[in-house]
GROMACS .gro file of C-alpha atoms in nm:
model
  464
    1MET     CA    1  -0.728  -5.530  -0.592
    2LYS     CA    2  -0.553  -5.865  -0.473
    3SER     CA    3  -0.721  -6.014  -0.202
    4LEU     CA    4  -0.566  -6.201   0.086
    5ARG     CA    5  -0.735  -6.545  -0.062
    6GLY     CA    6  -0.556  -6.467  -0.358
    7LYS     CA    7  -0.239  -6.430  -0.226
    8LEU     CA    8  -0.266  -6.748  -0.020
    9PHE     CA    9  -0.385  -6.933  -0.389
   10VAL     CA   10  -0.086  -6.790  -0.560
   11SER     CA   11   0.176  -6.890  -0.302
   12PHE     CA   12   0.012  -7.250  -0.330
   13GLY     CA   13  -0.001  -7.271  -0.659
   14LEU     CA   14   0.360  -7.194  -0.679
   15LEU     CA   15   0.436  -7.468  -0.441
   16ILE     CA   16   0.187  -7.708  -0.643
   17ALA     CA   17   0.385  -7.582  -0.979
   18LEU     CA   18   0.723  -7.649  -0.825
   19ALA     CA   19   0.603  -7.991  -0.702
   20LEU     CA   20   0.522  -8.105  -1.045
   21ILE     CA   21   0.809  -7.974  -1.191
   22ILE     CA   22   0.999  -8.187  -0.956
   23SER     CA   23   0.817  -8.501  -1.024
   24ALA     CA   24   0.804  -8.411  -1.364
   25VAL     CA   25   1.196  -8.425  -1.350
   26ASN     CA   26   1.196  -8.740  -1.123
   27PHE     CA   27   0.950  -8.912  -1.356
   28ILE     CA   28   1.205  -8.835  -1.658
   29ALA     CA   29   1.492  -8.950  -1.446
   30ILE     CA   30   1.329  -9.281  -1.360
   31SER     CA   31   1.210  -9.335  -1.716
   32SER     CA   32   1.569  -9.288  -1.868
   33LEU     CA   33   1.703  -9.505  -1.561
   34ASN     CA   34   1.416  -9.751  -1.666
   35GLN     CA   35   1.503  -9.719  -2.040
   36ASN     CA   36   1.889  -9.776  -1.980
   37THR     CA   37   1.804 -10.084  -1.755
   38GLU     CA   38   1.591 -10.224  -2.022
   39ASN     CA   39   1.878 -10.176  -2.300
   40LEU     CA   40   2.130 -10.328  -2.041
   41LEU     CA   41   1.916 -10.647  -2.007
   42SER     CA   42   1.829 -10.675  -2.342
   43GLU     CA   43   2.203 -10.692  -2.444
   44THR     CA   44   2.320 -10.921  -2.182
   45LEU     CA   45   2.035 -11.152  -2.045
   46PRO     CA   46   2.013 -11.348  -2.426
   47PRO     CA   47   2.347 -11.443  -2.424
   48LEU     CA   48   2.363 -11.571  -2.041
   49LEU     CA   49   2.021 -11.746  -2.095
   50GLU     CA   50   2.147 -11.932  -2.417
   51GLY     CA   51   2.424 -12.050  -2.238
   52GLY     CA   52   2.667 -11.884  -2.448
   53ASP     CA   53   3.019 -11.778  -2.368
   54VAL     CA   54   3.009 -11.440  -2.246
   55SER     CA   55   3.321 -11.251  -2.273
   56SER     CA   56   3.555 -11.057  -2.012
   57GLN     CA   57   3.484 -10.757  -2.253
   58SER     CA   58   3.103 -10.789  -2.227
   59ILE     CA   59   3.107 -10.834  -1.838
   60LYS     CA   60   3.313 -10.517  -1.824
   61GLN     CA   61   3.073 -10.354  -2.075
   62ILE     CA   62   2.830 -10.480  -1.820
   63ALA     CA   63   2.967 -10.356  -1.501
   64GLU     CA   64   3.015 -10.008  -1.724
   65GLU     CA   65   2.654  -9.990  -1.821
   66SER     CA   66   2.557 -10.059  -1.439
   67GLU     CA   67   2.798  -9.795  -1.333
   68SER     CA   68   2.639  -9.556  -1.561
   69VAL     CA   69   2.315  -9.627  -1.495
   70ILE     CA   70   2.379  -9.585  -1.082
   71ASP     CA   71   2.541  -9.284  -1.152
   72PHE     CA   72   2.262  -9.144  -1.349
   73GLY     CA   73   2.052  -9.255  -1.108
   74GLN     CA   74   2.249  -9.084  -0.845
   75ARG     CA   75   2.254  -8.738  -1.011
   76SER     CA   76   1.898  -8.765  -1.097
   77MET     CA   77   1.829  -8.833  -0.707
   78ALA     CA   78   2.051  -8.556  -0.612
   79ILE     CA   79   1.906  -8.308  -0.900
   80SER     CA   80   1.567  -8.436  -0.745
   81LEU     CA   81   1.709  -8.362  -0.392
   82ILE     CA   82   1.821  -7.975  -0.497
   83LEU     CA   83   1.475  -7.878  -0.675
   84GLY     CA   84   1.285  -8.031  -0.367
   85ALA     CA   85   1.502  -7.847  -0.123
   86ALA     CA   86   1.490  -7.544  -0.333
   87ALA     CA   87   1.108  -7.523  -0.397
   88LEU     CA   88   1.082  -7.586  -0.015
   89LEU     CA   89   1.267  -7.271   0.026
   90ILE     CA   90   1.112  -7.110  -0.215
   91GLY     CA   91   0.789  -7.207  -0.063
   92ILE     CA   92   0.899  -7.112   0.332
   93VAL     CA   93   1.002  -6.765   0.190
   94LEU     CA   94   0.678  -6.687   0.002
   95ALA     CA   95   0.453  -6.830   0.312
   96TRP     CA   96   0.683  -6.600   0.521
   97GLY     CA   97   0.632  -6.321   0.324
   98SER     CA   98   0.253  -6.372   0.295
   99VAL     CA   99   0.198  -6.475   0.655
  100ARG     CA  100   0.453  -6.149   0.725
  101SER     CA  101   0.221  -5.882   0.525
  102ILE     CA  102  -0.032  -6.006   0.713
  103ILE     CA  103   0.078  -5.996   1.076
  104ARG     CA  104   0.247  -5.683   1.057
  105PRO     CA  105  -0.059  -5.469   0.984
  106LEU     CA  106  -0.217  -5.678   1.206
  107LYS     CA  107  -0.033  -5.639   1.501
  108GLU     CA  108  -0.039  -5.198   1.434
  109ALA     CA  109  -0.420  -5.262   1.393
  110ALA     CA  110  -0.465  -5.453   1.747
  111GLN     CA  111  -0.204  -5.228   1.923
  112ARG     CA  112  -0.422  -4.922   1.772
  113MET     CA  113  -0.747  -5.073   1.885
  114ASN     CA  114  -0.576  -5.137   2.241
  115ASP     CA  115  -0.491  -4.753   2.241
  116MET     CA  116  -0.834  -4.652   2.129
  117ALA     CA  117  -0.977  -4.872   2.402
  118ALA     CA  118  -0.739  -4.724   2.637
  119GLY     CA  119  -0.856  -4.361   2.562
  120ARG     CA  120  -0.572  -4.278   2.327
  121ILE     CA  121  -0.655  -4.119   2.004
  122HIS     CA  122  -0.358  -4.081   1.775
  123GLY     CA  123  -0.348  -3.826   1.513
  124GLU     CA  124  -0.097  -4.022   1.275
  125PRO     CA  125  -0.295  -4.264   1.076
  126LEU     CA  126  -0.193  -4.638   1.038
  127HIS     CA  127   0.012  -4.716   0.690
  128SER     CA  128  -0.049  -4.979   0.495
  129ASP     CA  129   0.003  -5.072   0.119
  130ALA     CA  130  -0.194  -5.358   0.105
  131ASP     CA  131  -0.520  -5.408  -0.106
  132ASP     CA  132  -0.642  -5.702   0.029
  133GLU     CA  133  -0.849  -5.729   0.328
  134VAL     CA  134  -0.589  -5.643   0.562
  135GLY     CA  135  -0.583  -5.287   0.387
  136GLN     CA  136  -0.921  -5.248   0.407
  137LEU     CA  137  -0.933  -5.319   0.798
  138VAL     CA  138  -0.656  -5.078   0.833
  139LEU     CA  139  -0.812  -4.826   0.656
  140ALA     CA  140  -1.146  -4.879   0.863
  141ILE     CA  141  -0.933  -4.860   1.178
  142ASN     CA  142  -0.820  -4.503   1.048
  143GLU     CA  143  -1.152  -4.408   0.997
  144MET     CA  144  -1.279  -4.525   1.279
  145ASN     CA  145  -0.989  -4.359   1.496
  146GLU     CA  146  -1.080  -4.005   1.265
  147GLN     CA  147  -1.425  -4.021   1.371
  148ILE     CA  148  -1.422  -4.131   1.737
  149GLY     CA  149  -1.137  -3.865   1.768
  150SER     CA  150  -1.342  -3.629   1.620
  151ILE     CA  151  -1.650  -3.704   1.795
  152PHE     CA  152  -1.430  -3.684   2.138
  153SER     CA  153  -1.318  -3.320   2.042
  154ARG     CA  154  -1.682  -3.223   1.969
  155ILE     CA  155  -1.835  -3.399   2.297
  156LYS     CA  156  -1.493  -3.243   2.479
  157ASN     CA  157  -1.600  -2.881   2.333
  158VAL     CA  158  -1.955  -2.951   2.416
  159SER     CA  159  -1.870  -3.041   2.740
  160GLY     CA  160  -1.683  -2.723   2.842
  161LYS     CA  161  -1.916  -2.500   2.690
  162VAL     CA  162  -2.227  -2.692   2.884
  163GLU     CA  163  -2.014  -2.655   3.206
  164GLU     CA  164  -1.963  -2.299   3.097
  165GLU     CA  165  -2.325  -2.205   3.030
  166SER     CA  166  -2.452  -2.392   3.322
  167THR     CA  167  -2.218  -2.215   3.558
  168VAL     CA  168  -2.372  -1.917   3.408
  169LEU     CA  169  -2.702  -2.021   3.421
  170HIS     CA  170  -2.682  -2.103   3.795
  171GLU     CA  171  -2.510  -1.779   3.843
  172GLN     CA  172  -2.764  -1.603   3.651
  173SER     CA  173  -3.031  -1.805   3.763
  174GLY     CA  174  -2.918  -1.667   4.137
  175ARG     CA  175  -2.928  -1.317   4.030
  176VAL     CA  176  -3.280  -1.394   3.881
  177GLN     CA  177  -3.394  -1.506   4.198
  178GLN     CA  178  -3.242  -1.204   4.396
  179GLU     CA  179  -3.375  -0.950   4.130
  180THR     CA  180  -3.719  -1.111   4.177
  181SER     CA  181  -3.701  -1.059   4.573
  182GLN     CA  182  -3.599  -0.729   4.513
  183ILE     CA  183  -3.918  -0.697   4.269
  184ALA     CA  184  -4.142  -0.808   4.526
  185ALA     CA  185  -4.046  -0.580   4.800
  186MET     CA  186  -4.067  -0.308   4.520
  187MET     CA  187  -4.429  -0.414   4.432
  188GLU     CA  188  -4.549  -0.380   4.809
  189GLN     CA  189  -4.393  -0.025   4.793
  190MET     CA  190  -4.578   0.027   4.464
  191SER     CA  191  -4.890  -0.098   4.600
  192ALA     CA  192  -4.842   0.179   4.908
  193GLY     CA  193  -4.766   0.418   4.652
  194ALA     CA  194  -5.046   0.368   4.456
  195GLU     CA  195  -5.275   0.427   4.733
  196GLU     CA  196  -5.095   0.754   4.828
  197GLN     CA  197  -5.093   0.835   4.462
  198ALA     CA  198  -5.485   0.787   4.434
  199ARG     CA  199  -5.492   1.055   4.776
  200SER     CA  200  -5.281   1.287   4.583
  201ALA     CA  201  -5.497   1.272   4.269
  202THR     CA  202  -5.783   1.401   4.440
  203ALA     CA  203  -5.616   1.692   4.601
  204LEU     CA  204  -5.444   1.736   4.253
  205THR     CA  205  -5.829   1.738   4.114
  206GLU     CA  206  -5.866   2.058   4.342
  207MET     CA  207  -5.570   2.243   4.247
  208PHE     CA  208  -5.655   2.184   3.878
  209GLY     CA  209  -5.992   2.316   3.915
  210LYS     CA  210  -5.826   2.668   4.044
  211PHE     CA  211  -5.564   2.668   3.790
  212VAL     CA  212  -5.857   2.613   3.495
  213GLU     CA  213  -5.976   2.932   3.634
  214ASP     CA  214  -5.655   3.105   3.645
  215ILE     CA  215  -5.583   3.003   3.274
  216SER     CA  216  -5.945   3.157   3.187
  217ILE     CA  217  -5.825   3.489   3.326
  218ALA     CA  218  -5.477   3.477   3.174
  219ALA     CA  219  -5.658   3.363   2.811
  220MET     CA  220  -5.863   3.688   2.849
  221GLY     CA  221  -5.564   3.940   2.922
  222GLY     CA  222  -5.362   3.756   2.619
  223GLU     CA  223  -5.648   3.853   2.400
  224ASP     CA  224  -5.603   4.237   2.523
  225VAL     CA  225  -5.228   4.201   2.457
  226ARG     CA  226  -5.271   4.092   2.107
  227GLN     CA  227  -5.518   4.358   2.046
  228GLY     CA  228  -5.258   4.620   2.158
  229ALA     CA  229  -4.974   4.435   1.975
  230ALA     CA  230  -5.171   4.461   1.618
  231GLU     CA  231  -5.232   4.820   1.688
  232MET     CA  232  -4.875   4.860   1.750
  233VAL     CA  233  -4.767   4.689   1.452
  234SER     CA  234  -4.986   4.937   1.256
  235LEU     CA  235  -4.826   5.229   1.366
  236THR     CA  236  -4.468   5.090   1.311
  237ASP     CA  237  -4.611   4.988   0.906
  238GLU     CA  238  -4.709   5.407   0.889
  239GLY     CA  239  -4.372   5.493   1.080
  240GLU     CA  240  -4.170   5.270   0.842
  241GLN     CA  241  -4.344   5.394   0.529
  242GLU     CA  242  -4.286   5.765   0.655
  243MET     CA  243  -3.898   5.663   0.724
  244LYS     CA  244  -3.856   5.538   0.379
  245GLN     CA  245  -3.997   5.852   0.214
  246SER     CA  246  -3.733   6.025   0.442
  247VAL     CA  247  -3.462   5.802   0.339
  248GLU     CA  248  -3.546   5.857  -0.028
  249HIS     CA  249  -3.576   6.227   0.003
  250MET     CA  250  -3.231   6.219   0.198
  251ASN     CA  251  -3.088   6.018  -0.107
  252THR     CA  252  -3.197   6.282  -0.350
  253ILE     CA  253  -3.046   6.553  -0.178
  254TYR     CA  254  -2.737   6.378  -0.122
  255GLN     CA  255  -2.746   6.335  -0.491
  256ASN     CA  256  -2.811   6.679  -0.585
  257MET     CA  257  -2.559   6.793  -0.360
  258THR     CA  258  -2.309   6.541  -0.528
  259ASP     CA  259  -2.392   6.696  -0.875
  260ALA     CA  260  -2.339   7.016  -0.732
  261LEU     CA  261  -1.988   6.986  -0.599
  262GLN     CA  262  -1.890   6.818  -0.899
  263LYS     CA  263  -2.009   7.078  -1.102
  264VAL     CA  264  -1.837   7.326  -0.899
  265LYS     CA  265  -1.519   7.154  -0.885
  266GLY     CA  266  -1.545   7.117  -1.284
  267LEU     CA  267  -1.636   7.519  -1.281
  268ASP     CA  268  -1.295   7.568  -1.081
  269THR     CA  269  -1.120   7.349  -1.298
  270ARG     CA  270  -1.233   7.560  -1.620
  271MET     CA  271  -1.140   7.872  -1.409
  272LYS     CA  272  -0.772   7.745  -1.385
  273ASP     CA  273  -0.778   7.687  -1.723
  274ILE     CA  274  -0.862   8.058  -1.798
  275THR     CA  275  -0.641   8.167  -1.589
  276GLU     CA  276  -0.372   8.004  -1.790
  277LEU     CA  277  -0.494   8.121  -2.090
  278VAL     CA  278  -0.514   8.504  -1.942
  279SER     CA  279  -0.161   8.449  -1.840
  280ILE     CA  280  -0.055   8.375  -2.199
  281ILE     CA  281  -0.250   8.641  -2.355
  282ARG     CA  282  -0.047   8.890  -2.077
  283GLN     CA  283   0.245   8.750  -2.238
  284VAL     CA  284   0.180   8.808  -2.580
  285ALA     CA  285   0.062   9.164  -2.478
  286GLU     CA  286   0.390   9.262  -2.298
  287GLN     CA  287   0.577   9.075  -2.607
  288THR     CA  288   0.378   9.338  -2.834
  289ASN     CA  289   0.409   9.608  -2.620
  290LEU     CA  290   0.788   9.528  -2.643
  291LEU     CA  291   0.800   9.486  -2.993
  292ALA     CA  292   0.576   9.831  -3.078
  293LEU     CA  293   0.829  10.013  -2.852
  294ASN     CA  294   1.133   9.896  -3.068
  295ALA     CA  295   0.940   9.950  -3.397
  296ALA     CA  296   0.875  10.284  -3.272
  297ILE     CA  297   1.246  10.336  -3.195
  298GLU     CA  298   1.332  10.245  -3.553
  299ALA     CA  299   1.099  10.448  -3.718
  300ALA     CA  300   1.218  10.768  -3.547
  301ARG     CA  301   1.570  10.645  -3.646
  302ALA     CA  302   1.435  10.585  -4.017
  303GLY     CA  303   1.304  10.975  -4.015
  304GLU     CA  304   1.055  11.077  -4.257
  305HIS     CA  305   1.023  10.738  -4.429
  306GLY     CA  306   0.966  10.537  -4.099
  307ARG     CA  307   0.658  10.810  -3.980
  308GLY     CA  308   0.373  10.616  -4.118
  309PHE     CA  309   0.527  10.272  -3.928
  310ALA     CA  310   0.577  10.491  -3.615
  311ILE     CA  311   0.196  10.591  -3.624
  312VAL     CA  312   0.088  10.220  -3.658
  313ALA     CA  313   0.348  10.093  -3.392
  314ASP     CA  314   0.221  10.338  -3.149
  315GLU     CA  315  -0.139  10.214  -3.223
  316VAL     CA  316  -0.019   9.833  -3.161
  317ARG     CA  317   0.144   9.961  -2.819
  318LYS     CA  318  -0.182  10.151  -2.702
  319LEU     CA  319  -0.366   9.833  -2.816
  320ALA     CA  320  -0.146   9.581  -2.602
  321GLU     CA  321  -0.153   9.827  -2.338
  322GLN     CA  322  -0.548   9.806  -2.336
  323VAL     CA  323  -0.527   9.428  -2.345
  324ALA     CA  324  -0.312   9.415  -2.051
  325GLN     CA  325  -0.547   9.670  -1.878
  326SER     CA  326  -0.802   9.412  -1.970
  327ILE     CA  327  -0.581   9.141  -1.871
  328THR     CA  328  -0.568   9.279  -1.538
  329GLY     CA  329  -0.945   9.315  -1.479
  330ILE     CA  330  -1.012   8.991  -1.608
  331ASN     CA  331  -0.754   8.836  -1.370
  332SER     CA  332  -0.931   9.008  -1.059
  333ILE     CA  333  -1.233   8.866  -1.190
  334ILE     CA  334  -1.087   8.505  -1.228
  335ALA     CA  335  -0.914   8.539  -0.845
  336SER     CA  336  -1.284   8.666  -0.724
  337VAL     CA  337  -1.476   8.383  -0.922
  338GLN     CA  338  -1.194   8.131  -0.753
  339GLN     CA  339  -1.227   8.283  -0.414
  340GLU     CA  340  -1.634   8.208  -0.439
  341SER     CA  341  -1.599   7.881  -0.606
  342ALA     CA  342  -1.362   7.772  -0.323
  343GLU     CA  343  -1.586   7.902  -0.060
  344VAL     CA  344  -1.885   7.734  -0.252
  345VAL     CA  345  -1.711   7.392  -0.251
  346VAL     CA  346  -1.611   7.398   0.101
  347THR     CA  347  -1.957   7.502   0.176
  348LEU     CA  348  -2.107   7.210  -0.061
  349GLU     CA  349  -1.841   6.973   0.110
  350GLY     CA  350  -1.938   7.083   0.472
  351GLY     CA  351  -2.296   7.021   0.341
  352TYR     CA  352  -2.234   6.719   0.179
  353GLU     CA  353  -2.057   6.562   0.492
  354LEU     CA  354  -2.375   6.670   0.697
  355VAL     CA  355  -2.618   6.538   0.410
  356ALA     CA  356  -2.444   6.174   0.412
  357GLU     CA  357  -2.429   6.177   0.796
  358GLY     CA  358  -2.788   6.241   0.777
  359THR     CA  359  -2.859   5.992   0.484
  360ASN     CA  360  -2.659   5.719   0.703
  361GLN     CA  361  -2.865   5.826   1.055
  362ILE     CA  362  -3.201   5.811   0.848
  363THR     CA  363  -3.092   5.475   0.708
  364GLY     CA  364  -3.000   5.324   1.034
  365THR     CA  365  -3.337   5.484   1.187
  366GLY     CA  366  -3.500   5.328   0.897
  367ASP     CA  367  -3.331   4.983   0.979
  368LYS     CA  368  -3.436   5.019   1.330
  369PHE     CA  369  -3.797   5.084   1.245
  370THR     CA  370  -3.808   4.759   1.019
  371ALA     CA  371  -3.630   4.572   1.309
  372MET     CA  372  -3.876   4.698   1.552
  373LYS     CA  373  -4.128   4.623   1.300
  374GLU     CA  374  -4.015   4.256   1.276
  375ARG     CA  375  -4.009   4.230   1.628
  376ILE     CA  376  -4.329   4.356   1.685
  377SER     CA  377  -4.475   4.163   1.446
  378GLN     CA  378  -4.282   3.839   1.605
  379LEU     CA  379  -4.393   3.953   1.961
  380SER     CA  380  -4.753   3.992   1.815
  381THR     CA  381  -4.730   3.627   1.655
  382HIS     CA  382  -4.599   3.511   2.016
  383VAL     CA  383  -4.871   3.670   2.180
  384ALA     CA  384  -5.147   3.517   1.965
  385SER     CA  385  -4.951   3.194   1.974
  386ILE     CA  386  -4.966   3.220   2.338
  387SER     CA  387  -5.350   3.314   2.347
  388ASP     CA  388  -5.400   3.065   2.152
  389SER     CA  389  -5.188   2.818   2.347
  390LEU     CA  390  -5.387   2.920   2.645
  391TYR     CA  391  -5.710   2.836   2.494
  392VAL     CA  392  -5.582   2.527   2.430
  393ILE     CA  393  -5.397   2.466   2.759
  394MET     CA  394  -5.732   2.551   2.937
  395ASP     CA  395  -5.937   2.271   2.708
  396HIS     CA  396  -5.640   2.019   2.786
  397THR     CA  397  -5.638   2.108   3.147
  398ALA     CA  398  -6.017   2.026   3.182
  399LYS     CA  399  -5.918   1.697   3.010
  400VAL     CA  400  -5.632   1.662   3.218
  401ASN     CA  401  -5.870   1.732   3.544
  402GLN     CA  402  -6.143   1.482   3.427
  403SER     CA  403  -5.814   1.230   3.380
  404ILE     CA  404  -5.701   1.270   3.712
  405SER     CA  405  -6.015   1.178   3.870
  406SER     CA  406  -6.009   0.875   3.656
  407ILE     CA  407  -5.623   0.821   3.786
  408ALA     CA  408  -5.768   0.805   4.142
  409ALA     CA  409  -6.010   0.528   4.076
  410VAL     CA  410  -5.754   0.357   3.846
  411SER     CA  411  -5.499   0.384   4.112
  412GLN     CA  412  -5.695   0.191   4.371
  413GLU     CA  413  -5.749  -0.046   4.116
  414SER     CA  414  -5.355  -0.052   4.011
  415ALA     CA  415  -5.289  -0.129   4.410
  416ALA     CA  416  -5.507  -0.440   4.389
  417GLY     CA  417  -5.333  -0.534   4.096
  418ILE     CA  418  -4.974  -0.469   4.241
  419GLU     CA  419  -5.081  -0.694   4.532
  420GLU     CA  420  -5.167  -0.978   4.284
  421ALA     CA  421  -4.824  -0.914   4.073
  422ALA     CA  422  -4.632  -0.951   4.379
  423ALA     CA  423  -4.821  -1.272   4.472
  424SER     CA  424  -4.706  -1.387   4.091
  425VAL     CA  425  -4.367  -1.256   4.162
  426GLN     CA  426  -4.335  -1.472   4.495
  427GLN     CA  427  -4.418  -1.787   4.259
  428THR     CA  428  -4.212  -1.682   3.990
  429ASN     CA  429  -3.913  -1.659   4.258
  430GLN     CA  430  -3.998  -2.036   4.359
  431SER     CA  431  -3.960  -2.113   4.007
  432VAL     CA  432  -3.619  -1.963   3.966
  433GLU     CA  433  -3.510  -2.150   4.283
  434ALA     CA  434  -3.607  -2.449   4.097
  435ILE     CA  435  -3.424  -2.342   3.805
  436SER     CA  436  -3.120  -2.278   4.005
  437SER     CA  437  -3.124  -2.616   4.169
  438ILE     CA  438  -3.107  -2.770   3.814
  439ALA     CA  439  -2.876  -2.550   3.709
  440ALA     CA  440  -2.651  -2.696   3.959
  441GLN     CA  441  -2.730  -3.009   3.931
  442LEU     CA  442  -2.647  -2.953   3.526
  443ASP     CA  443  -2.297  -2.753   3.631
  444GLU     CA  444  -2.218  -3.094   3.853
  445HIS     CA  445  -2.310  -3.327   3.550
  446ALA     CA  446  -2.108  -3.099   3.321
  447ASN     CA  447  -1.801  -3.126   3.543
  448GLU     CA  448  -1.830  -3.513   3.600
  449LEU     CA  449  -1.892  -3.504   3.204
  450GLY     CA  450  -1.539  -3.311   3.168
  451ASP     CA  451  -1.366  -3.536   3.401
  452SER     CA  452  -1.423  -3.824   3.204
  453MET     CA  453  -1.342  -3.679   2.903
  454LYS     CA  454  -0.976  -3.592   3.071
  455GLN     CA  455  -0.924  -3.948   3.019
  456PHE     CA  456  -0.930  -3.964   2.654
  457GLN     CA  457  -0.560  -3.823   2.523
  458ILE     CA  458  -0.683  -3.676   2.166
  459ASP     CA  459  -0.413  -3.586   1.946
  460GLU     CA  460  -0.514  -3.206   1.806
  461ASN     CA  461  -0.335  -3.276   1.511
  462ARG     CA  462  -0.518  -3.556   1.374
  463GLY     CA  463  -0.617  -3.569   1.009
  464GLN     CA  464  -0.366  -3.315   0.914
   0.00000   0.00000   0.00000
């Protein structure tokens, strides 16, 4: 990092170097002029001093040499003047650049400091490419501007919050003051209520004594109800068992009727099969009779040779007629059996329906007995629970009676305590009034702080 002192040293060093260069050039020019002058004098003075003749050519040569020496001197002086002017101009430019690089940031820094003093906090930082003390000053001013802006922003926010909180505190303190006044009035009412409570507790003690007697009578009645409920449970148990047996018997009858009905229906089916077979046999007998008749006719045509065959055909015809007569009897028997089996089926179906209905009714009755048993059991349980609860209530009532007696004494003590609490509430009300006054002052100070912060113009885009 180049310091301001270093820049100045560099500028003055360049000026001194230019001055030394100009001095060296002048020294060289003067040395050359002196050398030429010495050469001219060494060539012209000896002949003059010896009194010799000096030719016009020598004089002319001396004049030319003198002119050349004068020209050289003039050129040397011109070069010296030009170099001096150039050195002066370069020095002025360097000095102006150095001074300008110093003055411009300083002016901006001074303007920024004046703005900060006037309460204007800028968001845009100062720009400086210098790495010297001026650059450090600009960076320090930017940092100070950022810190002051941040501090003022926080102060502004805090002052706003303090103003809001102080307003809320002032309002809350006013509400608390109002509520404490209400509490004080309530305390007075509670004191009067405590005295009334003590009187009511005494009357309640007498009422609870009578209540204990009534509960004792109810407890003894509950014991009788418990015994009656237990007997009802026992009877319903017996009835339920008998109903279960009846249901089992009806189920057995129902199953037997079902089996009988199925068997009769199976018999009817078999009789129908037999009828079909008899019908087939009848057809066979009729065909056989017809064949026997045809055979007899053919045997008669054959004459003597067909006599034996005619006898056989006649026997076959007689046998067919007997079979037909037997089939007629069988059909009559089958018809009678089918009619009777149909009547049995109708009877069984009617009995089946009656048994099914009776089974359902007995099952429903059994379910009702079961439900009645459960309800009676529940009732017995509730009665037992009520009886036990009555005894417990009787014990608790005795304890409550004792507690009520204690409440009467405590109520009197509470009345005295409530009076003391009312006095404490009054003191609290005074303290709340003091807090309310302090909150009002804090609100005023917060408003003053907020008004003071309004004169500062803080750029919210600072540091972004």
